[in-house]
Coordinates of C-alpha atoms in Angstrom, one line a residue:
M1 CA 0.0 0.0 0.0
K2 CA 1.3 3.4 -0.9
I3 CA 1.1 5.8 2.0
K4 CA 0.6 9.3 0.6
N5 CA 0.6 11.4 3.8
V6 CA 4.1 12.6 4.5
Y7 CA 3.3 13.0 8.2
K8 CA 2.3 9.3 8.3
F9 CA 5.6 8.5 6.5
I10 CA 7.7 10.4 9.1
L11 CA 5.8 9.3 12.2
T12 CA 5.9 5.6 11.2
Y13 CA 9.6 5.8 10.4
L14 CA 10.5 7.6 13.6
I15 CA 8.6 5.0 15.7
S16 CA 11.0 2.5 14.3
F17 CA 13.8 4.3 16.2
T18 CA 12.1 4.1 19.6
L19 CA 11.8 1.5 22.3
G20 CA 8.5 -0.3 22.0
V21 CA 7.0 -3.7 22.3
I22 CA 8.5 -4.8 19.0
T23 CA 12.0 -3.4 19.1
V24 CA 14.5 -3.2 22.0
P25 CA 17.6 -1.3 21.1
V26 CA 20.7 -2.6 22.9
Q27 CA 21.2 1.0 24.3
A28 CA 18.2 0.4 26.6
A29 CA 20.2 -2.0 28.8
F30 CA 22.9 0.6 29.2
Y31 CA 20.5 3.4 29.7
E32 CA 18.6 1.4 32.4
Q33 CA 21.9 1.4 34.4
I34 CA 22.1 5.2 34.1
D35 CA 18.5 5.8 35.0
N36 CA 18.8 3.5 38.0
Q37 CA 21.9 5.3 39.2
Q38 CA 20.2 8.7 38.9
K39 CA 17.3 7.6 41.0
M40 CA 19.5 6.7 43.9
M41 CA 20.5 9.1 46.6
G42 CA 23.7 11.2 46.3
Q43 CA 26.2 11.6 43.6
S44 CA 27.8 8.5 42.0
P45 CA 26.9 5.8 44.6
L46 CA 29.5 3.1 44.9
L47 CA 27.5 0.3 43.3
D48 CA 23.8 -0.1 42.7
N49 CA 22.4 -3.7 42.8
S50 CA 22.1 -4.2 39.1
L51 CA 25.7 -3.3 38.4
Q52 CA 27.0 -5.3 41.3
K53 CA 25.3 -8.4 39.9
S54 CA 26.7 -7.6 36.4
F55 CA 30.4 -7.3 37.1
D56 CA 33.0 -8.9 39.4
Y57 CA 34.9 -6.1 41.0
S58 CA 36.7 -8.2 43.7
D59 CA 40.1 -7.4 42.3
L60 CA 39.6 -3.6 42.5
R61 CA 39.7 -1.2 45.4
Q62 CA 36.5 0.5 46.2
L63 CA 37.8 3.9 45.1
Q64 CA 38.8 2.6 41.7
I65 CA 35.4 1.0 41.3
K66 CA 33.7 4.3 41.9
K67 CA 35.9 6.0 39.4
N68 CA 35.4 3.4 36.7
K69 CA 31.7 3.4 37.3
S70 CA 31.5 7.1 37.0
N71 CA 33.5 7.0 33.7
F72 CA 31.2 4.3 32.4
Y73 CA 28.1 6.5 33.1
Y74 CA 29.8 9.4 31.5
L75 CA 30.6 7.5 28.3
V76 CA 27.1 6.0 28.0
N77 CA 25.5 9.4 28.5
L78 CA 27.7 10.8 25.6
I79 CA 26.3 8.0 23.4
R80 CA 22.8 8.7 24.6
Q81 CA 23.2 12.3 23.5
N82 CA 24.5 11.1 20.1
K83 CA 27.9 12.7 20.8
L84 CA 29.6 9.7 19.2
L85 CA 33.0 11.3 18.2
E86 CA 33.5 12.6 21.7
A87 CA 32.5 9.3 23.2
E88 CA 35.0 7.5 20.9
K89 CA 37.8 9.8 21.9
E90 CA 37.1 9.5 25.6
L91 CA 36.7 5.8 25.4
K92 CA 40.2 5.4 23.8
R93 CA 41.6 7.3 26.7
F94 CA 39.9 5.2 29.4
L95 CA 40.8 1.9 27.6
K96 CA 44.5 3.0 27.5
Q97 CA 44.4 3.7 31.2
N98 CA 42.3 0.6 32.1
P99 CA 42.9 -2.1 29.5
N100 CA 41.5 -4.9 31.8
I101 CA 38.2 -3.3 32.8
S102 CA 35.3 -5.1 31.0
I103 CA 32.7 -2.3 31.2
F104 CA 34.8 -0.1 28.9
Y105 CA 34.7 -2.9 26.3
D106 CA 30.9 -3.1 26.8
V107 CA 30.7 0.6 26.0
Q108 CA 33.0 0.0 23.0
G109 CA 30.6 -2.7 21.8
L110 CA 27.6 -0.4 22.3
L111 CA 29.4 2.4 20.3
Y112 CA 30.1 0.0 17.4
Q113 CA 26.5 -1.2 17.4
V114 CA 25.2 2.4 17.3
K115 CA 27.6 3.0 14.4
N116 CA 26.3 -0.2 12.6
K117 CA 29.6 -2.1 12.9
P118 CA 28.3 -5.5 14.2
V119 CA 31.5 -7.5 13.7
L120 CA 33.6 -5.1 15.8
A121 CA 30.8 -4.9 18.3
Q122 CA 30.8 -8.6 18.7
Q123 CA 34.6 -8.7 19.2
S124 CA 34.3 -6.0 22.0
Y125 CA 31.6 -7.9 23.9
E126 CA 33.5 -11.2 23.6
H127 CA 36.6 -9.5 24.9
A128 CA 34.6 -8.1 27.9
L129 CA 33.4 -11.7 28.7
K130 CA 37.0 -12.9 28.7
I131 CA 37.8 -10.4 31.4
T132 CA 34.5 -10.8 33.3
P133 CA 32.6 -14.0 32.5
K134 CA 29.5 -12.8 34.3
D135 CA 29.2 -9.5 32.3
Y136 CA 25.5 -8.9 31.9
L137 CA 25.7 -6.1 29.4
A138 CA 28.1 -8.1 27.1
Y139 CA 25.5 -10.9 27.0
M140 CA 22.7 -8.3 26.2
G141 CA 24.8 -6.8 23.4
L142 CA 25.6 -10.2 21.9
S143 CA 21.9 -11.2 22.1
K144 CA 20.9 -8.2 20.2
L145 CA 23.6 -8.7 17.6
A146 CA 22.5 -12.3 17.1
L147 CA 18.8 -11.2 16.8
D148 CA 19.7 -8.6 14.2
D149 CA 21.5 -11.4 12.3
K150 CA 18.4 -13.6 12.5
K151 CA 20.1 -16.1 14.7
I152 CA 17.1 -16.5 16.9
M153 CA 18.2 -19.4 19.1
Q154 CA 21.6 -17.9 19.8
A155 CA 20.0 -14.6 20.6
R156 CA 17.6 -16.4 23.1
D157 CA 20.5 -18.2 24.7
Y158 CA 22.4 -15.0 25.3
A159 CA 19.3 -13.2 26.6
I160 CA 18.6 -16.0 29.0
K161 CA 22.2 -15.8 30.4
A162 CA 21.8 -12.0 30.8
N163 CA 18.5 -12.6 32.6
L164 CA 19.9 -15.2 35.0
L165 CA 22.8 -12.8 35.8
N166 CA 20.5 -9.9 36.6
E167 CA 16.9 -10.9 37.2
G168 CA 16.2 -7.5 38.7
A169 CA 16.9 -5.8 35.3
L170 CA 14.1 -5.0 33.0
Q171 CA 15.7 -5.1 29.6
P172 CA 16.5 -8.9 29.4
Y173 CA 12.8 -9.6 29.7
F174 CA 12.0 -7.1 26.9
L175 CA 14.7 -8.7 24.7
L176 CA 13.3 -12.1 25.3
L177 CA 9.9 -10.6 24.5
E178 CA 11.2 -9.3 21.2
I179 CA 12.5 -12.8 20.3
A180 CA 9.2 -14.4 21.2
L181 CA 7.4 -11.8 19.1
Q182 CA 9.6 -12.6 16.1
N183 CA 8.7 -16.3 16.5
N184 CA 5.0 -15.2 16.9
N185 CA 4.8 -17.4 20.0
S186 CA 1.9 -16.1 22.0
N187 CA 2.3 -18.6 24.8
E188 CA 6.0 -17.7 25.3
I189 CA 5.1 -14.0 25.2
D190 CA 2.6 -14.4 28.1
K191 CA 5.1 -16.6 30.0
I192 CA 7.9 -14.0 29.7
L193 CA 5.8 -11.1 30.8
K194 CA 4.2 -13.1 33.7
T195 CA 7.7 -14.1 34.9
A196 CA 8.8 -10.5 34.6
L197 CA 6.0 -9.3 36.7
T198 CA 6.8 -11.9 39.4
K199 CA 10.5 -11.2 39.5
L200 CA 10.1 -7.4 39.4
K201 CA 7.1 -7.4 41.9
N202 CA 9.0 -5.2 44.4
N203 CA 9.9 -2.5 41.8
Q204 CA 6.7 -0.6 41.1
L205 CA 8.2 1.4 38.2
F206 CA 9.3 -1.8 36.4
E207 CA 6.0 -3.5 37.1
R208 CA 4.3 -0.6 35.4
R209 CA 6.5 -0.7 32.4
V210 CA 6.0 -4.5 32.0
I211 CA 2.2 -4.0 32.2
T212 CA 2.4 -1.3 29.6
Q213 CA 4.3 -3.5 27.2
W214 CA 2.0 -6.5 27.9
G215 CA -1.0 -4.2 27.4
S216 CA 0.5 -2.9 24.1
Y217 CA 0.8 -6.5 22.9
Y218 CA -2.9 -7.1 23.8
V219 CA -4.0 -4.0 22.0
S220 CA -2.1 -5.1 18.9
R221 CA -4.0 -8.3 19.0
K222 CA -7.3 -6.4 19.4
Q223 CA -7.7 -7.6 23.0
P224 CA -7.8 -4.2 24.9
E225 CA -10.0 -5.7 27.6
K226 CA -7.0 -7.7 28.8
F227 CA -4.9 -4.6 29.0
L228 CA -7.6 -3.0 31.2
E229 CA -7.7 -6.1 33.4
L230 CA -3.9 -5.8 34.0
A231 CA -4.2 -2.1 34.8
K232 CA -7.1 -2.8 37.3
K233 CA -5.0 -5.5 39.1
F234 CA -2.0 -3.1 39.3
S235 CA -4.3 -0.3 40.6
K236 CA -5.8 -2.7 43.2
K237 CA -2.4 -3.8 44.3
Y238 CA -1.5 -0.1 45.0
P239 CA -5.0 1.2 46.0
N240 CA -4.3 4.8 47.0
D241 CA -1.1 5.1 44.9
Y242 CA -0.7 7.8 42.3
N243 CA 1.1 5.6 39.8
G244 CA -1.5 2.8 40.0
S245 CA -4.4 5.2 39.4
M246 CA -2.5 7.0 36.6
L247 CA -1.9 3.8 34.8
L248 CA -5.6 2.9 35.0
A249 CA -6.6 6.3 33.7
E250 CA -4.1 6.1 30.8
V251 CA -5.4 2.7 29.8
Y252 CA -9.1 3.8 29.9
S253 CA -8.0 6.8 27.7
S254 CA -6.1 4.6 25.3
I255 CA -9.0 2.2 24.7
G256 CA -11.5 5.0 24.2
Q257 CA -13.2 4.9 27.6
K258 CA -12.6 8.6 28.2
K259 CA -15.4 9.1 30.7
Q260 CA -13.8 6.7 33.2
A261 CA -10.4 8.2 32.6
I262 CA -11.6 11.7 33.3
Q263 CA -13.3 10.6 36.5
I264 CA -10.1 9.1 37.8
L265 CA -8.0 12.0 36.8
R266 CA -10.3 14.6 38.4
S267 CA -10.0 12.6 41.6
L268 CA -6.2 12.5 41.3
V269 CA -6.0 16.3 40.7
K270 CA -7.8 16.8 44.0
R271 CA -5.5 14.4 45.9
N272 CA -2.2 15.4 44.4
K273 CA -1.6 19.2 44.6
Q274 CA 1.9 19.1 43.0
E275 CA 1.5 16.6 40.1
V276 CA 1.7 18.2 36.7
K277 CA 1.3 15.1 34.5
V278 CA -2.2 14.3 35.8
R279 CA -3.3 17.9 35.1
I280 CA -2.0 17.9 31.6
L281 CA -3.5 14.5 30.7
L282 CA -6.9 15.7 32.1
A283 CA -6.6 18.9 30.2
Q284 CA -5.9 17.0 27.0
L285 CA -8.9 14.7 27.4
L286 CA -11.2 17.6 28.3
S287 CA -10.0 19.6 25.4
E288 CA -11.8 17.1 23.1
K289 CA -15.1 17.9 24.7
A290 CA -17.4 20.9 24.3
D291 CA -17.9 23.5 27.0
T292 CA -14.7 22.7 29.0
E293 CA -12.6 25.7 28.1
K294 CA -12.6 27.2 31.6
E295 CA -11.6 23.9 33.3
V296 CA -8.9 23.2 30.7
L297 CA -7.3 26.6 31.0
G298 CA -7.6 26.3 34.8
L299 CA -5.6 23.0 34.7
F300 CA -2.9 24.6 32.5
D301 CA -2.6 27.6 34.8
N302 CA -2.5 25.3 37.8
A303 CA 0.3 23.3 36.2
L304 CA 2.2 26.5 35.5
E305 CA 1.9 27.6 39.1
I306 CA 3.6 24.3 40.1
K307 CA 6.3 24.5 37.4
P308 CA 6.5 28.2 36.3
K309 CA 9.8 27.7 34.4
D310 CA 8.6 24.7 32.3
S311 CA 8.5 26.1 28.8
N312 CA 6.7 23.0 27.5
L313 CA 3.6 23.8 29.6
Y314 CA 3.4 27.2 28.0
L315 CA 3.5 25.5 24.6
L316 CA 0.7 23.1 25.5
K317 CA -1.5 25.9 26.7
A318 CA -0.8 28.0 23.6
N319 CA -1.5 25.1 21.3
Y320 CA -4.9 24.6 23.0
L321 CA -5.7 28.3 22.6
I322 CA -4.8 28.0 18.9
K323 CA -7.0 25.0 18.6
I324 CA -10.1 26.8 19.9
G325 CA -9.3 29.8 17.7
K326 CA -7.9 32.2 20.3
I327 CA -4.7 33.1 18.4
H328 CA -4.2 36.5 20.1
A329 CA -4.3 34.8 23.5
A330 CA -1.7 32.3 22.3
F331 CA 0.6 35.2 21.4
K332 CA 0.1 36.5 24.9
V333 CA 1.3 33.1 26.3
S334 CA 4.5 33.5 24.3
Q335 CA 5.0 36.9 26.0
Q336 CA 4.4 35.4 29.4
L337 CA 7.0 32.7 28.6
N338 CA 9.5 35.3 27.6
K339 CA 9.1 37.0 31.1
S340 CA 9.4 33.7 33.1
N341 CA 12.1 32.1 30.9
P342 CA 13.8 34.7 28.7
G343 CA 15.5 33.3 25.6
S344 CA 13.5 30.1 25.4
V345 CA 13.1 28.9 21.8
I346 CA 9.6 27.6 22.8
R347 CA 8.5 31.2 22.5
N348 CA 9.4 31.2 18.8
I349 CA 7.7 27.9 18.3
I350 CA 4.5 29.2 19.8
Q351 CA 4.7 32.2 17.6
G352 CA 5.3 30.0 14.5
N353 CA 2.3 27.8 15.5
A354 CA 0.1 30.8 15.9
Y355 CA 1.2 32.5 12.6
R356 CA 0.7 29.2 10.8
A357 CA -2.9 28.8 12.2
D358 CA -3.6 32.3 11.1
K359 CA -2.3 31.4 7.6
K360 CA 0.6 34.0 7.9
F361 CA 3.1 31.5 6.5
E362 CA 6.0 33.9 5.9
Q363 CA 5.9 35.0 9.6
A364 CA 5.6 31.4 10.7
I365 CA 8.7 30.4 8.6
A366 CA 10.7 33.3 10.1
A367 CA 9.7 32.2 13.7
Y368 CA 10.5 28.6 13.1
E369 CA 13.9 29.4 11.5
I370 CA 14.9 31.4 14.6
A371 CA 13.9 28.4 16.8
Y372 CA 15.7 25.9 14.5
I373 CA 18.9 27.9 14.4
A374 CA 18.9 28.1 18.2
Q375 CA 17.9 24.5 18.8
P376 CA 18.2 22.3 15.7
N377 CA 16.0 19.2 15.7
N378 CA 14.1 17.1 13.2
S379 CA 10.6 18.0 14.4
L380 CA 11.3 21.7 13.7
L381 CA 13.1 20.9 10.5
F382 CA 10.1 18.9 9.1
V383 CA 7.6 21.6 10.1
L384 CA 9.7 24.3 8.5
S385 CA 10.2 22.2 5.3
D386 CA 6.5 21.5 5.1
L387 CA 5.7 25.3 5.2
L388 CA 8.3 26.0 2.5
Y389 CA 6.7 23.3 0.3
K390 CA 3.3 24.8 1.0
Q391 CA 4.6 28.2 -0.1
G392 CA 5.9 26.7 -3.3
N393 CA 9.5 27.1 -2.3
S394 CA 10.5 23.4 -2.6
K395 CA 13.9 24.5 -3.9
K396 CA 14.8 26.2 -0.6
A397 CA 13.3 23.3 1.4
I398 CA 15.4 20.7 -0.5
Q399 CA 18.6 22.9 -0.2
F400 CA 17.9 23.2 3.6
L401 CA 17.4 19.4 4.0
K402 CA 20.6 18.6 2.0
Q403 CA 22.6 20.9 4.1
V404 CA 21.4 19.0 7.2
I405 CA 22.3 15.7 5.6
K406 CA 25.8 17.0 4.7
K407 CA 26.4 18.0 8.3
E408 CA 24.6 14.9 9.8
P409 CA 25.0 12.0 7.3
E410 CA 23.7 9.5 9.9
N411 CA 20.4 11.4 10.4
L412 CA 18.3 8.8 8.7
P413 CA 14.9 10.4 9.3
V414 CA 16.0 13.4 7.3
H415 CA 17.0 11.1 4.4
Y416 CA 13.5 9.6 4.8
Y417 CA 11.7 12.9 4.7
L418 CA 13.6 14.0 1.6
A419 CA 13.1 10.7 -0.2
S420 CA 9.3 10.8 0.6
R421 CA 9.1 14.4 -0.8
Y422 CA 10.9 13.3 -4.0
Q423 CA 8.5 10.4 -4.2
Q424 CA 5.5 12.7 -3.9
S425 CA 6.8 14.8 -6.7
N426 CA 7.5 11.7 -8.9
D427 CA 11.3 12.3 -8.9
F428 CA 12.0 8.5 -8.7
I429 CA 15.7 8.7 -9.2
N430 CA 16.3 11.0 -6.2
A431 CA 13.7 9.2 -4.1
I432 CA 15.5 5.9 -4.6
K433 CA 18.9 7.5 -3.9
Y434 CA 17.9 8.7 -0.4
Y435 CA 15.9 5.5 0.4
D436 CA 19.0 3.5 -0.6
A437 CA 21.1 5.6 1.8
I438 CA 18.8 4.4 4.6
L439 CA 18.9 0.8 3.5
N440 CA 22.7 0.9 3.6
K441 CA 22.4 1.6 7.4
T442 CA 19.2 -0.3 8.1
P443 CA 18.8 -3.0 5.5
D444 CA 15.7 -4.6 7.2
N445 CA 13.7 -1.4 7.2
V446 CA 10.4 -2.7 5.8
I447 CA 8.9 0.8 5.3
V448 CA 11.7 1.8 3.0
L449 CA 11.7 -1.5 1.2
N450 CA 7.9 -1.1 0.7
N451 CA 8.3 2.4 -0.6
I452 CA 11.1 1.5 -3.1
A453 CA 8.9 -1.4 -4.3
W454 CA 6.1 1.2 -5.1
L455 CA 8.6 3.4 -6.9
Y456 CA 9.8 0.5 -9.1
E457 CA 6.2 -0.7 -9.7
Q458 CA 5.8 2.2 -12.1
Q459 CA 9.0 1.5 -14.1
D460 CA 10.5 -1.9 -13.4
L461 CA 8.2 -4.7 -12.1
S462 CA 11.0 -7.2 -11.6
K463 CA 12.9 -4.9 -9.3
A464 CA 9.6 -3.9 -7.6
L465 CA 8.9 -7.6 -6.8
I466 CA 12.3 -8.1 -5.3
Y467 CA 11.9 -5.3 -2.8
A468 CA 8.3 -6.2 -2.1
Q469 CA 9.2 -9.8 -1.3
K470 CA 12.0 -8.6 1.0
A471 CA 9.6 -6.4 2.9
V472 CA 7.1 -9.3 3.3
Q473 CA 9.9 -11.6 4.6
K474 CA 10.5 -9.0 7.3
A475 CA 6.9 -8.2 8.0
P476 CA 4.7 -11.2 6.9
D477 CA 1.7 -10.0 8.9
S478 CA 1.6 -6.3 7.8
P479 CA -1.5 -5.7 5.6
D480 CA 0.1 -2.7 3.9
I481 CA 3.2 -4.6 3.0
L482 CA 1.2 -7.6 1.8
D483 CA -1.0 -5.3 -0.3
T484 CA 2.1 -3.9 -2.1
L485 CA 3.3 -7.4 -3.0
G486 CA -0.2 -8.5 -4.0
Y487 CA -0.6 -5.6 -6.3
I488 CA 2.8 -6.0 -8.0
L489 CA 2.0 -9.7 -8.6
L490 CA -1.3 -8.6 -10.2
K491 CA 0.6 -6.1 -12.5
Q492 CA 2.8 -9.1 -13.5
K493 CA -0.4 -11.0 -14.5
R494 CA 0.1 -13.5 -11.7
A495 CA -3.5 -13.3 -10.6
I496 CA -3.8 -16.5 -8.6
E497 CA -0.7 -15.6 -6.4
S498 CA -2.0 -12.1 -6.1
V499 CA -5.4 -13.3 -4.8
E500 CA -3.7 -15.4 -2.2
I501 CA -1.6 -12.5 -0.9
L502 CA -4.4 -9.9 -1.0
E503 CA -6.9 -12.2 0.8
K504 CA -4.4 -12.5 3.6
A505 CA -3.9 -8.7 3.6
L506 CA -7.7 -8.1 3.8
S507 CA -8.1 -10.7 6.6
L508 CA -5.6 -8.6 8.6
S509 CA -7.2 -5.2 7.7
P510 CA -10.8 -5.9 6.5
D511 CA -11.9 -2.3 6.5
T512 CA -9.2 -0.9 4.3
P513 CA -10.7 0.3 0.9
V514 CA -7.5 0.2 -1.1
I515 CA -6.9 -3.5 -0.2
Q516 CA -10.5 -4.3 -1.0
Y517 CA -10.1 -2.6 -4.4
H518 CA -6.8 -4.4 -5.2
L519 CA -8.4 -7.8 -4.3
A520 CA -11.4 -7.0 -6.5
L521 CA -9.0 -6.3 -9.4
A522 CA -7.2 -9.6 -8.7
Y523 CA -10.5 -11.5 -8.7
K524 CA -11.4 -9.9 -12.0
E525 CA -8.0 -10.9 -13.5
A526 CA -8.5 -14.4 -12.2
N527 CA -12.0 -14.4 -13.9
D528 CA -13.9 -14.7 -10.6
L529 CA -16.3 -11.9 -11.5
K530 CA -18.8 -12.7 -8.8
K531 CA -16.4 -12.0 -6.0
A532 CA -15.0 -9.0 -7.8
K533 CA -18.5 -7.6 -8.2
N534 CA -19.4 -8.1 -4.5
I535 CA -16.4 -6.2 -3.3
L536 CA -16.8 -3.4 -5.8
E537 CA -20.5 -2.9 -5.0
N538 CA -19.7 -2.7 -1.2
L539 CA -17.0 -0.2 -2.0
V540 CA -19.1 2.0 -4.2
N541 CA -22.1 1.9 -1.8
S542 CA -20.0 2.6 1.3
K543 CA -19.1 6.1 2.5
N544 CA -15.4 5.5 2.1
N545 CA -13.8 8.1 -0.2
F546 CA -10.5 6.7 -1.4
S547 CA -8.4 7.8 -4.4
E548 CA -9.4 4.9 -6.7
L549 CA -13.2 5.2 -6.1
N550 CA -13.9 6.5 -9.6
E551 CA -11.9 3.6 -11.1
A552 CA -13.8 1.2 -8.9
K553 CA -17.1 2.5 -10.3
K554 CA -15.9 2.1 -13.9
I555 CA -14.7 -1.5 -13.4
L556 CA -18.0 -2.4 -11.6
Q557 CA -19.9 -1.1 -14.6
E558 CA -17.7 -3.1 -16.9
I559 CA -18.5 -6.3 -14.9
I560 CA -22.3 -5.5 -15.0
R561 CA -22.2 -5.0 -18.7
A562 CA -20.3 -8.2 -19.2
E563 CA -22.9 -10.1 -17.2
G564 CA -25.7 -8.6 -19.4
R565 CA -24.2 -9.9 -22.6

C-alpha cells in the first residue's frame, strides 16, 4: 500500500527508532543502568544492585570501582546524547588507562552497534566476557547482535544468560519478548511477561513498564480488555497510589473509555496538589469535549503555578488556545513565557504555530527558522520544510534538507523525509537515492523496502517484486506490506498468487478500501467476476472516499455490462 501522507511517513519511520513492544535497542540496557543510578540518593553511589550483579569487582579497590563506574556512566551518556565522536575519543583514553576493565569494552561494543559495525561490536563484547565472564551487558549486546543477524536461538541463549545474571533488570525480559514476538509465540510472550511481573514485583516502576508492554501487545491483537484487566490489578495492588491510578486512567483513555479516565484524573487532581502530569492529561482529554474551556485553562494555569519555568507547559497551553481559535491569546502566552524564561526557543515555536494557524506563513517560517537555528531538531526541520513546500518554495526546502544531511549524514529520518518528498513529486531517481542511503544503514527497514517497491512498480516490475518480497519476509503480517506485494503480482499478470496474498492482507485489515479494491482487481483478473463484483459494490455503496473510487465505479460497470451480454 502506498502511504501518501508525508506526516504518516515520518511518524511511522520515527517510531522504528524508539523503544517499543517490538524493538528493543541494545542501548536500553545501558540506559537502564544510568536511570537506576540517577534515581538513587547522592552523587555516583558506589554500586547499585544491578551493576553489582553484572560485574565482578573483587580485584579492585572501592575507590577505583567508583571512578570506573563514574566514567562508564559518562561514556554511555555521551552516546545517549549522540555525541559519538566525543564518546569514541574519551573511550580510547579510558581503555588506554584501564585495559582490563570489562565495562569499557561493553561501551565499545555499544558504540560499534550504534555505528552499525556488528563484527567489531561482537569482538568487543566477547573481549569483555574474557575479562569478566558474568558480564550482563556483554550478553545483552551479543543477544541483540544475534537477533539482528536472524540467529534467533543464539539470541535467546544470550538473553537467558543475561536474565539469569540480573533478574532484577528490565531489559532482558524485553529482549526475550522481542525474540518471542519474532517467533510469533503467544504462549511464550505471556510466559515471559508473567515471569517479569513476578520477578520485578518489588519494583513498582518496572512493574508498570511490564504491564504497559504487555498491554500494548494485547491491544495489537485487538484484546484491549486484557490490558484493562492488568491495569485494574495493578491499581488494586496499590490502592491509593498515584502511579496505579494514573496507569488505569491512561489505559481507559487509550482504549477509548474517556469518561472513566476523566473521572479518575479529576480525583487525582484533588488528591495530588503538585503533580503536573495528571493535570496535563486531564486537560488534553477535556479539550476534546465541548464547554470545557474554563476547566482546561484552569488546569494549564495550575500546572504553570507548580512549574512556572517549564516552557513546554506554555507550549501546550498556547496550542490549546490556537485549537479553539484564540490566536491572540496564544501570542500573549509567548510573551508570558519570555518573562518567566527569557531566551526560550519555545517562544518562537508558539509564535510559529500561531502564525501558521492564522495562515501567515511567511511570519511562521521566520519564527520557526529562529527556533531551529537556536535548537536544531528534526521536528522543527520537518515543520519548516512543510511550510516551505506549502509556499511553493520546494527548492529552498530541498537545499535546507541537503545541508542538514551534509552535516549529519547519519540522520536517517531526514533522508527519509527528503526521499518521501521526492517520491510525492514523482522524482523517482532522487527518491530511490535517499531511500538506498537508509537501506545501507538499516537493510531490514520494511517501510523503506515497501516504498522502493512502489517506486519501481511504475517503471521496473521485476525490481519492484524483489523489494516487495524482502519487505514481506521482514513483516509477513503487515497488511500494507502484503498489499504492495499482491498488487505487484497482479501487475505481472500472476492473478492466482495475487489473490492469495491480497486475501491475507484483507483478513488482517478488513476495512481498508484500497486493499479491497486491489483484491477485486485480482479476482477480476482471475476471472472470478462474482467475488470482484461483490467487493466493488460494497466499496461504491460505502461512505469511504478513497483515491481509486472512480476507477472502482468504472470497473464495476464493466463487470455488470459483461454479465448482461
